Short mmCIF file of C-alpha atoms in Angstrom, two decimals:
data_model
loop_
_atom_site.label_atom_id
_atom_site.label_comp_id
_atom_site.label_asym_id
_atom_site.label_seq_id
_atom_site.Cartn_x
_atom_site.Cartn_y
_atom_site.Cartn_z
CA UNK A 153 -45.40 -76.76 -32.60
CA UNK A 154 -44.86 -73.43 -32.77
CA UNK A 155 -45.32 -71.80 -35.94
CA UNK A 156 -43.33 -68.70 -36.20
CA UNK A 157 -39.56 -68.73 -35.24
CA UNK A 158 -38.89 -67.78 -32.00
CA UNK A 159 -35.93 -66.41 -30.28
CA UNK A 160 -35.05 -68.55 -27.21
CA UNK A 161 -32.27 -68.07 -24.60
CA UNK A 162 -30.67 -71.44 -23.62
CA UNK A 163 -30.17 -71.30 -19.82
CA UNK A 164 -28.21 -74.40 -18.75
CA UNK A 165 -26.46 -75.62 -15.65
CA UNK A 166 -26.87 -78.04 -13.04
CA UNK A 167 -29.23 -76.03 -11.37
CA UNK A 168 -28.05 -78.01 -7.45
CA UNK A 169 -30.48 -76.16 -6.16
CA UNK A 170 -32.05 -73.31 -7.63
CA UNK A 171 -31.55 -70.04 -6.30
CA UNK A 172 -32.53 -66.45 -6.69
CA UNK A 173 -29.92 -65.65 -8.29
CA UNK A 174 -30.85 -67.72 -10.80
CA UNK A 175 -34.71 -66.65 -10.54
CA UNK A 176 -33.50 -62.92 -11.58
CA UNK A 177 -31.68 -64.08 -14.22
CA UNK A 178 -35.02 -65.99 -15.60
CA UNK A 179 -37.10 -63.15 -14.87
CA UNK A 180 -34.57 -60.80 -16.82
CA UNK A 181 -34.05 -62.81 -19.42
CA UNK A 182 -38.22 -63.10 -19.61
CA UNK A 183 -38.45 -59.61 -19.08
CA UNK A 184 -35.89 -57.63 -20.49
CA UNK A 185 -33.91 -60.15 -22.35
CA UNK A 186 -35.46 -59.61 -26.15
CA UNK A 187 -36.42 -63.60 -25.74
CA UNK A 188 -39.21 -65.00 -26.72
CA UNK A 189 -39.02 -67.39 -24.23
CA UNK A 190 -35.95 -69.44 -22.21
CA UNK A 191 -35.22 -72.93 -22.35
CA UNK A 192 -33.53 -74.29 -18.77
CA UNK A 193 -31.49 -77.00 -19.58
CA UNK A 194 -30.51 -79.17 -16.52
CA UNK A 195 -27.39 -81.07 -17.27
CA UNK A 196 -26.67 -84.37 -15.70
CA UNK A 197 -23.16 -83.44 -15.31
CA UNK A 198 -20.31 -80.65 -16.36
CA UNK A 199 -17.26 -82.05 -17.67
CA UNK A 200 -15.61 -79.23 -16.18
CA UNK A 201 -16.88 -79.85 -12.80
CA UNK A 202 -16.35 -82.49 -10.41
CA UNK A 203 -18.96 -83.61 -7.63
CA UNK A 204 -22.05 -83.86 -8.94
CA UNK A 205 -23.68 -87.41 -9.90
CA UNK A 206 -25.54 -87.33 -12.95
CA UNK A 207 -28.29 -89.45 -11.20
CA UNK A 208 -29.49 -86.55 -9.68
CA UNK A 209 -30.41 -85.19 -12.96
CA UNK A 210 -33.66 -86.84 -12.82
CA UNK A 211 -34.41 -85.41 -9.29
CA UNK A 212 -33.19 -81.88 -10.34
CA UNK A 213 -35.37 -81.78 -13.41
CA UNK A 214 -38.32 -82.47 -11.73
CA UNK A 215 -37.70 -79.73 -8.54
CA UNK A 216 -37.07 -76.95 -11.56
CA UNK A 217 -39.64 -77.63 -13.35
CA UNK A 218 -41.81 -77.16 -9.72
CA UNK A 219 -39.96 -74.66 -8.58
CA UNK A 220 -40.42 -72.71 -12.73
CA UNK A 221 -44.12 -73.58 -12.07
CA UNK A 222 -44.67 -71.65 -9.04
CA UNK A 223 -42.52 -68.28 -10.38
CA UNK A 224 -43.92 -68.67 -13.79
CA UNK A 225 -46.83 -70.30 -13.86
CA UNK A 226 -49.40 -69.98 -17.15
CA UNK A 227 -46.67 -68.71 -19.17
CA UNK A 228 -44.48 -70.08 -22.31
CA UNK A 229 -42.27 -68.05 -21.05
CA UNK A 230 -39.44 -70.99 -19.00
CA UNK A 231 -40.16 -74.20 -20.35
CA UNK A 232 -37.53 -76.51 -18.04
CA UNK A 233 -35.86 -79.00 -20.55
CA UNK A 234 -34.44 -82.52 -20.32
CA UNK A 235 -33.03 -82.89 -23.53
CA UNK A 236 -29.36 -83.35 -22.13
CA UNK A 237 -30.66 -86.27 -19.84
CA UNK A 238 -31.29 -88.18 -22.43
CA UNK A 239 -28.30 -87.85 -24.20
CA UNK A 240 -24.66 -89.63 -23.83
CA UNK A 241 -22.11 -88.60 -22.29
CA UNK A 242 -19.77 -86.39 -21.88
CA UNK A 243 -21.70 -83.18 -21.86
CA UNK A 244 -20.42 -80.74 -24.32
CA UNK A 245 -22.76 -77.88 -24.79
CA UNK A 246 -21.96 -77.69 -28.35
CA UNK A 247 -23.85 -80.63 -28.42
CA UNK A 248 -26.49 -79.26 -26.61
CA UNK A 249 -27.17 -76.65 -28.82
CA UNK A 250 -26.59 -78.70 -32.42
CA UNK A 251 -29.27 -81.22 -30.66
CA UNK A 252 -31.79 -78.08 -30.16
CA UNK A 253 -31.41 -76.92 -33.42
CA UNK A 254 -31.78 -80.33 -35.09
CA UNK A 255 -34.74 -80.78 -32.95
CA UNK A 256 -35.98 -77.30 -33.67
CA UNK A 257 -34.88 -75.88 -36.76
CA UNK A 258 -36.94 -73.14 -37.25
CA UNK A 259 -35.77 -71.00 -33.80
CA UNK A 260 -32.72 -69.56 -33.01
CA UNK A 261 -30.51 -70.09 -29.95
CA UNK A 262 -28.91 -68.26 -27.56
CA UNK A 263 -26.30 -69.59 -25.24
CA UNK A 264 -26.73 -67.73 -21.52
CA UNK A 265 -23.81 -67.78 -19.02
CA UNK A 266 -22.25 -65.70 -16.19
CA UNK A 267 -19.16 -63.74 -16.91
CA UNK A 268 -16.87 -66.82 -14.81
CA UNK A 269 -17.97 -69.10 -17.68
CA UNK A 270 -16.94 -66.60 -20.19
CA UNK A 271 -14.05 -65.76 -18.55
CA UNK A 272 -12.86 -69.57 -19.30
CA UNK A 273 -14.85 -70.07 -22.48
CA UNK A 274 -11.67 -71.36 -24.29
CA UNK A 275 -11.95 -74.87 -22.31
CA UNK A 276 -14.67 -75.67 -23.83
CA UNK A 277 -15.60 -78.01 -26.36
CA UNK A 278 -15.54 -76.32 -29.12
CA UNK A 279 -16.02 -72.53 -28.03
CA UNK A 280 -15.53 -70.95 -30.97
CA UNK A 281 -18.83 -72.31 -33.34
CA UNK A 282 -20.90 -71.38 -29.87
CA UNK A 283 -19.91 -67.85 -30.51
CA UNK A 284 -20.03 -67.86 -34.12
CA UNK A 285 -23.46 -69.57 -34.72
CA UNK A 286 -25.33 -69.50 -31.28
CA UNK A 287 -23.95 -66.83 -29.11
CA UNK A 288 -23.57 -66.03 -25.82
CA UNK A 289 -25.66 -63.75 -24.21
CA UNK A 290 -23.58 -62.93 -20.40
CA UNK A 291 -24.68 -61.53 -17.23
CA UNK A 292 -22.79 -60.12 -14.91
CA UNK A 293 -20.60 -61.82 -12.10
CA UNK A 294 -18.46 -60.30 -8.92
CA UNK A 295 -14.94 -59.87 -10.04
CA UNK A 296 -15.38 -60.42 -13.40
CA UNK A 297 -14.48 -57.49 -15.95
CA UNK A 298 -17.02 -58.28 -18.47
CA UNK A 299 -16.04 -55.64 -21.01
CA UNK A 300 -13.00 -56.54 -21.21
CA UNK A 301 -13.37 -60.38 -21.33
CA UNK A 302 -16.07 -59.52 -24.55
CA UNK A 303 -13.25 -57.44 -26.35
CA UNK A 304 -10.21 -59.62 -25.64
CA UNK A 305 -12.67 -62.48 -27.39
CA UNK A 306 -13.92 -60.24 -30.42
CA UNK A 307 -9.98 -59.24 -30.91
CA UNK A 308 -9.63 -63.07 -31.61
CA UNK A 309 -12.62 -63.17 -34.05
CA UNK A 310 -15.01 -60.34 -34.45
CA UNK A 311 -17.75 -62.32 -35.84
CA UNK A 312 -18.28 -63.44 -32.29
CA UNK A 313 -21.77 -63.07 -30.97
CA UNK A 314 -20.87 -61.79 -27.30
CA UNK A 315 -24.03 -59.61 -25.80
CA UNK A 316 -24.29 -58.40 -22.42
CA UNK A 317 -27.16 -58.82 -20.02
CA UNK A 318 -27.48 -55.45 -17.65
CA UNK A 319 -29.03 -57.93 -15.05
CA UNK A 320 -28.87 -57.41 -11.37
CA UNK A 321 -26.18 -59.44 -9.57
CA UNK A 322 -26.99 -61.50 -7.23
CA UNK A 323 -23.75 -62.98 -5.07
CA UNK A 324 -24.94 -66.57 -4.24
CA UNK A 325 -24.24 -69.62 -5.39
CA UNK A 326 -25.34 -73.22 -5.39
CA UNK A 327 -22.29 -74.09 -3.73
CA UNK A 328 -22.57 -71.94 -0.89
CA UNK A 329 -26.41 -72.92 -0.17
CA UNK A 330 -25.18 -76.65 0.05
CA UNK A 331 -22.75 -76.08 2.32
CA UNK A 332 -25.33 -74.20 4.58
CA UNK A 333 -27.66 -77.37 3.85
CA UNK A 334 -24.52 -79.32 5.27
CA UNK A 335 -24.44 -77.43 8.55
CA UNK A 336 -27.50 -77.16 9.49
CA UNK A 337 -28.76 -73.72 7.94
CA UNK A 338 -32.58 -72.64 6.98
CA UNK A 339 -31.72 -71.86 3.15
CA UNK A 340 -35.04 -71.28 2.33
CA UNK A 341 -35.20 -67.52 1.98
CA UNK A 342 -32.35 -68.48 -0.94
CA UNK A 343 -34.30 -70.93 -2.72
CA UNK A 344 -36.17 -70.16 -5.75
#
């Protein structure tokens, strides 16, 4: 256990594969972030998403957690997580979080997404408590006016917790690396 209260960025997603993109966001976060260190929470399965089979979870868990070792190795800092794994469907990340702070009562949490998620925060579950008592620290995302997505929320209620991360941004995606996987392509240079 650790004894004084610590500040940790939740960092979820279903992580199919990991990718540098999502390696600068961990090292930002570590870095720059004001965390004291980042949970990575790979989720069995997005209610919002289609595709993805929820028995891969296992699998995935266990290639983050390598692939964390190897970038972060001898460091609190990324400690991969499989609390949603072991909890029942669907996947709400309001759930998530309550779980984490139930589990954890002393820290405080942090929810970490890309500007596309915030963009379409208002589908999910319960979007408005995530802002109010965790919230959302967002990074940046091609196409996505972040300022303006942050001040269109806080118009709604300004006791919102919306910061923004100045990370770099890094145009891949999961989805694009498994399509290269599909045909053929040496992805490794993506992979984190």
């Amino acid at each position: 256990m650790h004894l004084h209260a610590m500040n940790v960025a939740v960092y979820s997603g279903s992580f199919n594969p990991l990718h540098i993109g999502h390696l600068a966001i961990l090292k930002y976060l570590t870095d720059k972030g004001g965390f004291d260190c980042v949970y990575l929470i790979v989720s069995p399965k997005n209610p919002l998403k289609d595709g993805i089979s929820s028995d891969s979870g296992k699998e995935r868990f266990e290639a983050a957690t390598e692939a964390v070792r190897r970038h972060f190795h001898d460091t609190e800092e990324v400690k991969v997580d499989d609390i949603e794994l072991t909890m029942p469907e669907p996947h709400y990340t309001i759930r998530t979080l309550d779980a984490l702070r139930e589990r954890e009562p002393e820290n405080s949490f942090t929810l970490v997404m890309g500007a596309d998620n915030l963009a379409d925060i208002r589908r999910w579950r319960d979007y408005s408590r995530i802002l109010r008592e965790y919230g959302a620290a967002v990074y940046p995302r091609m196409g996505f006016d972040l300022d303006e997505i942050r001040a269109v929320l806080l118009k709604e209620d300004p006791s919102y917790r919306i910061s923004l991360l100045d990370a770099e941004m890094v145009d891949i995606s999961s989805t694009i690396i498994r399509d290269a996987i599909a045909q053929g392509q040496d992805v490794s240079g993506w992979l984190m």
